[in-house]
Amino acid sequence: MSSTFAPSTQSAFTPETTIGAIVAARPALARLFEKLDIDYCCGGRQTLAAACARRGLDLVTTIALLDSAGAALAAGPTEVDAAAMSLAQLADHIETTHHAYLKAELPRLVEMADRVATKHGWRDARLAGVADGVRALAGEMLSHMQKEEIVLFPLVRQIEAGVAVTHCGGDIANPIRQMEAEHEAAGSLTAELRLLTDGFTPDAEDCNTHRALLAGLAEFESDLHRHVHKENNILFPRALALAAGR
Ligand SMILES: [Fe+2]
Ligand SMILES: [Fe+2]
């Protein structure tokens, strides 16, 4: 990779900044280092310049990537106007954003939670509970999304198109009630994880993987709230009203 632009004078990162210091200050940037195959955990003491040289990455480009990822994090997630979408558009949006994010993120969270519990469980017995909780949550959410994508969302699209109003001869309210109960269960599991981790807050001695896990869980919780809001408060009531009107 070759540099095509000058380094930004505004950058928060210098060639001498260590990878560990960057992730300690901004745990969510761990994801970018994973993509770049830069070891931020055991290799946390290496400087950005050394890490880039080792991976054959251009330093200026890597700093620009860190700056833009940091700016995106500071700006927060951009949200669509879900209420202005058709039901088919909203179902598509949920699948391509929230569901796609969860399918990529849940295995990463499970892997990190297991690693943290194995390495540091001796000093905090709650870490085994965190790993169990993350695994249970991942299993439930993956199965839940499959039901929405295979059964409920296709039905919602058909109801909107005027070609169906029932689910296997029954009321669409039944699968919707089941999805809402599963949202409640996922919310409860997430609230337990928040309690077990003191609000996803790291301790001073927590390693970078532990910090990345907590940042990932906080992001998961925020995404879950926006995801469930779109389904419980917009998609499901509108699908029910359309089915009732037919
Ligand atoms: Fe969903
Ligand atoms: Fe859902």
GROMACS .gro file of C-alpha atoms and ligand atoms in nm:
model
  248
    1MET     CA    1   0.000   0.000   0.000
    2SER     CA    2   0.150   0.339  -0.088
    3SER     CA    3   0.083   0.677   0.062
    4THR     CA    4  -0.106   0.921  -0.165
    5PHE     CA    5  -0.162   1.202   0.082
    6ALA     CA    6   0.015   1.393   0.357
    7PRO     CA    7  -0.035   1.299   0.722
    8SER     CA    8  -0.303   1.502   0.899
    9THR     CA    9  -0.170   1.760   1.143
   10GLN     CA   10  -0.495   1.713   1.340
   11SER     CA   11  -0.446   1.341   1.404
   12ALA     CA   12  -0.471   1.209   1.760
   13PHE     CA   13  -0.228   0.932   1.662
   14THR     CA   14   0.147   0.952   1.603
   15PRO     CA   15   0.386   0.686   1.472
   16GLU     CA   16   0.515   0.648   1.829
   17THR     CA   17   0.171   0.586   1.986
   18THR     CA   18   0.154   0.225   2.105
   19ILE     CA   19  -0.124  -0.002   1.982
   20GLY     CA   20  -0.210  -0.087   2.343
   21ALA     CA   21  -0.250   0.281   2.437
   22ILE     CA   22  -0.481   0.341   2.140
   23VAL     CA   23  -0.712   0.050   2.230
   24ALA     CA   24  -0.701   0.135   2.601
   25ALA     CA   25  -0.825   0.488   2.523
   26ARG     CA   26  -1.068   0.386   2.244
   27PRO     CA   27  -1.156   0.014   2.287
   28ALA     CA   28  -1.389   0.015   1.987
   29LEU     CA   29  -1.086   0.077   1.759
   30ALA     CA   30  -0.984  -0.283   1.837
   31ARG     CA   31  -1.211  -0.387   1.549
   32LEU     CA   32  -1.001  -0.189   1.299
   33PHE     CA   33  -0.680  -0.351   1.428
   34GLU     CA   34  -0.845  -0.693   1.389
   35LYS     CA   35  -0.929  -0.611   1.027
   36LEU     CA   36  -0.569  -0.501   0.967
   37ASP     CA   37  -0.440  -0.815   1.142
   38ILE     CA   38  -0.251  -0.605   1.397
   39ASP     CA   39  -0.217  -0.774   1.737
   40TYR     CA   40  -0.344  -0.524   1.998
   41CYS     CA   41  -0.346  -0.764   2.291
   42CYS     CA   42  -0.012  -0.942   2.343
   43GLY     CA   43   0.144  -0.706   2.083
   44GLY     CA   44   0.005  -0.396   2.253
   45ARG     CA   45   0.349  -0.255   2.339
   46GLN     CA   46   0.454  -0.211   1.976
   47THR     CA   47   0.428   0.136   1.827
   48LEU     CA   48   0.196   0.211   1.538
   49ALA     CA   49   0.500   0.254   1.312
   50ALA     CA   50   0.646  -0.083   1.413
   51ALA     CA   51   0.311  -0.262   1.378
   52CYS     CA   52   0.256  -0.117   1.029
   53ALA     CA   53   0.608  -0.210   0.922
   54ARG     CA   54   0.553  -0.567   1.047
   55ARG     CA   55   0.225  -0.604   0.854
   56GLY     CA   56   0.350  -0.421   0.540
   57LEU     CA   57   0.094  -0.142   0.587
   58ASP     CA   58   0.145   0.222   0.493
   59LEU     CA   59   0.172   0.424   0.816
   60VAL     CA   60   0.004   0.743   0.686
   61THR     CA   61  -0.291   0.547   0.544
   62THR     CA   62  -0.328   0.353   0.868
   63ILE     CA   63  -0.332   0.674   1.074
   64ALA     CA   64  -0.596   0.816   0.836
   65LEU     CA   65  -0.805   0.498   0.886
   66LEU     CA   66  -0.775   0.536   1.264
   67ASP     CA   67  -0.877   0.902   1.242
   68SER     CA   68  -1.185   0.827   1.032
   69ALA     CA   69  -1.287   0.531   1.251
   70GLY     CA   70  -1.245   0.752   1.559
   71ALA     CA   71  -1.451   1.031   1.401
   72ALA     CA   72  -1.726   0.785   1.305
   73LEU     CA   73  -1.735   0.657   1.664
   74ALA     CA   74  -1.755   1.012   1.800
   75ALA     CA   75  -2.040   1.097   1.563
   76GLY     CA   76  -2.236   0.792   1.677
   77PRO     CA   77  -2.453   0.571   1.459
   78THR     CA   78  -2.652   0.744   1.188
   79GLU     CA   79  -3.017   0.645   1.203
   80VAL     CA   80  -3.269   0.614   0.923
   81ASP     CA   81  -3.628   0.740   0.935
   82ALA     CA   82  -3.782   0.395   0.987
   83ALA     CA   83  -4.136   0.533   1.016
   84ALA     CA   84  -4.115   0.675   0.662
   85MET     CA   85  -4.025   0.338   0.505
   86SER     CA   86  -4.259   0.082   0.355
   87LEU     CA   87  -4.278  -0.243   0.555
   88ALA     CA   88  -4.075  -0.426   0.289
   89GLN     CA   89  -3.810  -0.151   0.296
   90LEU     CA   90  -3.797  -0.163   0.677
   91ALA     CA   91  -3.765  -0.543   0.683
   92ASP     CA   92  -3.483  -0.518   0.424
   93HIS     CA   93  -3.315  -0.242   0.628
   94ILE     CA   94  -3.330  -0.448   0.951
   95GLU     CA   95  -3.180  -0.750   0.775
   96THR     CA   96  -2.897  -0.562   0.605
   97THR     CA   97  -2.800  -0.351   0.908
   98HIS     CA   98  -2.894  -0.495   1.250
   99HIS     CA   99  -2.906  -0.863   1.149
  100ALA     CA  100  -2.586  -0.841   0.941
  101TYR     CA  101  -2.408  -0.663   1.229
  102LEU     CA  102  -2.518  -0.929   1.480
  103LYS     CA  103  -2.416  -1.220   1.258
  104ALA     CA  104  -2.065  -1.075   1.230
  105GLU     CA  105  -2.038  -0.945   1.586
  106LEU     CA  106  -2.185  -1.222   1.806
  107PRO     CA  107  -1.916  -1.485   1.723
  108ARG     CA  108  -1.649  -1.220   1.796
  109LEU     CA  109  -1.808  -1.137   2.134
  110VAL     CA  110  -1.835  -1.508   2.226
  111GLU     CA  111  -1.471  -1.566   2.136
  112MET     CA  112  -1.350  -1.264   2.337
  113ALA     CA  113  -1.569  -1.348   2.640
  114ASP     CA  114  -1.434  -1.705   2.643
  115ARG     CA  115  -1.075  -1.582   2.615
  116VAL     CA  116  -1.121  -1.328   2.897
  117ALA     CA  117  -1.290  -1.586   3.127
  118THR     CA  118  -1.013  -1.841   3.063
  119LYS     CA  119  -0.728  -1.594   3.122
  120HIS     CA  120  -0.869  -1.378   3.401
  121GLY     CA  121  -1.149  -1.584   3.560
  122TRP     CA  122  -0.922  -1.657   3.859
  123ARG     CA  123  -0.939  -1.294   3.973
  124ASP     CA  124  -1.309  -1.228   3.897
  125ALA     CA  125  -1.557  -1.514   3.929
  126ARG     CA  126  -1.819  -1.309   3.738
  127LEU     CA  127  -1.624  -1.349   3.412
  128ALA     CA  128  -1.742  -1.711   3.373
  129GLY     CA  129  -2.100  -1.582   3.405
  130VAL     CA  130  -2.029  -1.315   3.143
  131ALA     CA  131  -1.897  -1.581   2.901
  132ASP     CA  132  -2.203  -1.803   2.965
  133GLY     CA  133  -2.437  -1.506   2.920
  134VAL     CA  134  -2.275  -1.393   2.594
  135ARG     CA  135  -2.291  -1.749   2.456
  136ALA     CA  136  -2.660  -1.785   2.553
  137LEU     CA  137  -2.743  -1.444   2.405
  138ALA     CA  138  -2.562  -1.527   2.079
  139GLY     CA  139  -2.748  -1.859   2.045
  140GLU     CA  140  -3.085  -1.698   2.112
  141MET     CA  141  -3.033  -1.401   1.881
  142LEU     CA  142  -2.907  -1.611   1.589
  143SER     CA  143  -3.208  -1.843   1.615
  144HIS     CA  144  -3.443  -1.545   1.660
  145MET     CA  145  -3.315  -1.368   1.347
  146GLN     CA  146  -3.350  -1.689   1.146
  147LYS     CA  147  -3.720  -1.709   1.241
  148GLU     CA  148  -3.773  -1.346   1.140
  149GLU     CA  149  -3.591  -1.387   0.809
  150ILE     CA  150  -3.750  -1.720   0.711
  151VAL     CA  151  -4.102  -1.683   0.852
  152LEU     CA  152  -4.211  -1.342   0.976
  153PHE     CA  153  -4.047  -1.090   0.743
  154PRO     CA  154  -4.154  -1.272   0.422
  155LEU     CA  155  -4.507  -1.280   0.563
  156VAL     CA  156  -4.496  -0.907   0.640
  157ARG     CA  157  -4.383  -0.837   0.280
  158GLN     CA  158  -4.671  -1.052   0.149
  159ILE     CA  159  -4.925  -0.877   0.371
  160GLU     CA  160  -4.808  -0.540   0.243
  161ALA     CA  161  -4.829  -0.666  -0.117
  162GLY     CA  162  -5.185  -0.786  -0.049
  163VAL     CA  163  -5.112  -1.152  -0.120
  164ALA     CA  164  -5.138  -1.296   0.234
  165VAL     CA  165  -5.290  -1.213   0.571
  166THR     CA  166  -5.232  -1.529   0.777
  167HIS     CA  167  -4.947  -1.743   0.903
  168CYS     CA  168  -5.008  -2.117   0.828
  169GLY     CA  169  -5.380  -2.045   0.849
  170GLY     CA  170  -5.337  -1.868   1.184
  171ASP     CA  171  -5.317  -1.507   1.292
  172ILE     CA  172  -4.994  -1.315   1.223
  173ALA     CA  173  -5.029  -1.196   1.585
  174ASN     CA  174  -4.897  -1.535   1.704
  175PRO     CA  175  -4.549  -1.521   1.548
  176ILE     CA  176  -4.530  -1.151   1.640
  177ARG     CA  177  -4.609  -1.232   2.005
  178GLN     CA  178  -4.335  -1.496   2.000
  179MET     CA  179  -4.079  -1.249   1.854
  180GLU     CA  180  -4.175  -0.990   2.117
  181ALA     CA  181  -4.127  -1.249   2.396
  182GLU     CA  182  -3.783  -1.331   2.253
  183HIS     CA  183  -3.696  -0.957   2.247
  184GLU     CA  184  -3.786  -0.946   2.620
  185ALA     CA  185  -3.560  -1.246   2.689
  186ALA     CA  186  -3.268  -1.091   2.497
  187GLY     CA  187  -3.320  -0.763   2.683
  188SER     CA  188  -3.312  -0.945   3.019
  189LEU     CA  189  -2.992  -1.132   2.930
  190THR     CA  190  -2.830  -0.806   2.819
  191ALA     CA  191  -2.936  -0.635   3.143
  192GLU     CA  192  -2.773  -0.921   3.339
  193LEU     CA  193  -2.451  -0.870   3.142
  194ARG     CA  194  -2.465  -0.498   3.222
  195LEU     CA  195  -2.497  -0.583   3.594
  196LEU     CA  196  -2.216  -0.841   3.584
  197THR     CA  197  -1.979  -0.590   3.419
  198ASP     CA  198  -2.068  -0.281   3.628
  199GLY     CA  199  -2.230  -0.117   3.328
  200PHE     CA  200  -1.967  -0.244   3.080
  201THR     CA  201  -1.703  -0.043   3.270
  202PRO     CA  202  -1.341  -0.168   3.264
  203ASP     CA  203  -1.117  -0.181   3.571
  204ALA     CA  204  -0.772  -0.022   3.559
  205GLU     CA  205  -0.602  -0.364   3.539
  206ASP     CA  206  -0.826  -0.506   3.261
  207CYS     CA  207  -0.637  -0.617   2.948
  208ASN     CA  208  -0.715  -0.483   2.602
  209THR     CA  209  -0.921  -0.789   2.502
  210HIS     CA  210  -1.133  -0.737   2.814
  211ARG     CA  211  -1.176  -0.368   2.725
  212ALA     CA  212  -1.266  -0.453   2.364
  213LEU     CA  213  -1.523  -0.706   2.494
  214LEU     CA  214  -1.687  -0.446   2.721
  215ALA     CA  215  -1.693  -0.187   2.441
  216GLY     CA  216  -1.841  -0.450   2.209
  217LEU     CA  217  -2.111  -0.539   2.463
  218ALA     CA  218  -2.202  -0.172   2.513
  219GLU     CA  219  -2.233  -0.132   2.134
  220PHE     CA  220  -2.439  -0.454   2.118
  221GLU     CA  221  -2.680  -0.318   2.381
  222SER     CA  222  -2.721   0.013   2.197
  223ASP     CA  223  -2.783  -0.164   1.865
  224LEU     CA  224  -3.031  -0.406   2.027
  225HIS     CA  225  -3.238  -0.116   2.161
  226ARG     CA  226  -3.260   0.050   1.817
  227HIS     CA  227  -3.324  -0.285   1.644
  228VAL     CA  228  -3.606  -0.393   1.879
  229HIS     CA  229  -3.759  -0.045   1.868
  230LYS     CA  230  -3.794  -0.069   1.487
  231GLU     CA  231  -3.960  -0.411   1.512
  232ASN     CA  232  -4.179  -0.373   1.825
  233ASN     CA  233  -4.287  -0.014   1.768
  234ILE     CA  234  -4.298   0.024   1.390
  235LEU     CA  235  -4.281  -0.298   1.183
  236PHE     CA  236  -4.502  -0.526   1.394
  237PRO     CA  237  -4.790  -0.284   1.477
  238ARG     CA  238  -4.811  -0.168   1.115
  239ALA     CA  239  -4.815  -0.529   0.987
  240LEU     CA  240  -5.088  -0.615   1.240
  241ALA     CA  241  -5.296  -0.314   1.137
  242LEU     CA  242  -5.260  -0.398   0.767
  243ALA     CA  243  -5.359  -0.763   0.825
  244ALA     CA  244  -5.660  -0.656   1.034
  245GLY     CA  245  -5.773  -0.415   0.762
  246ARG     CA  246  -5.780  -0.683   0.493
  247FE      FE  247  -3.465  -0.856   1.406
  248FE      FE  248  -3.648  -0.932   1.648
   0.00000   0.00000   0.00000
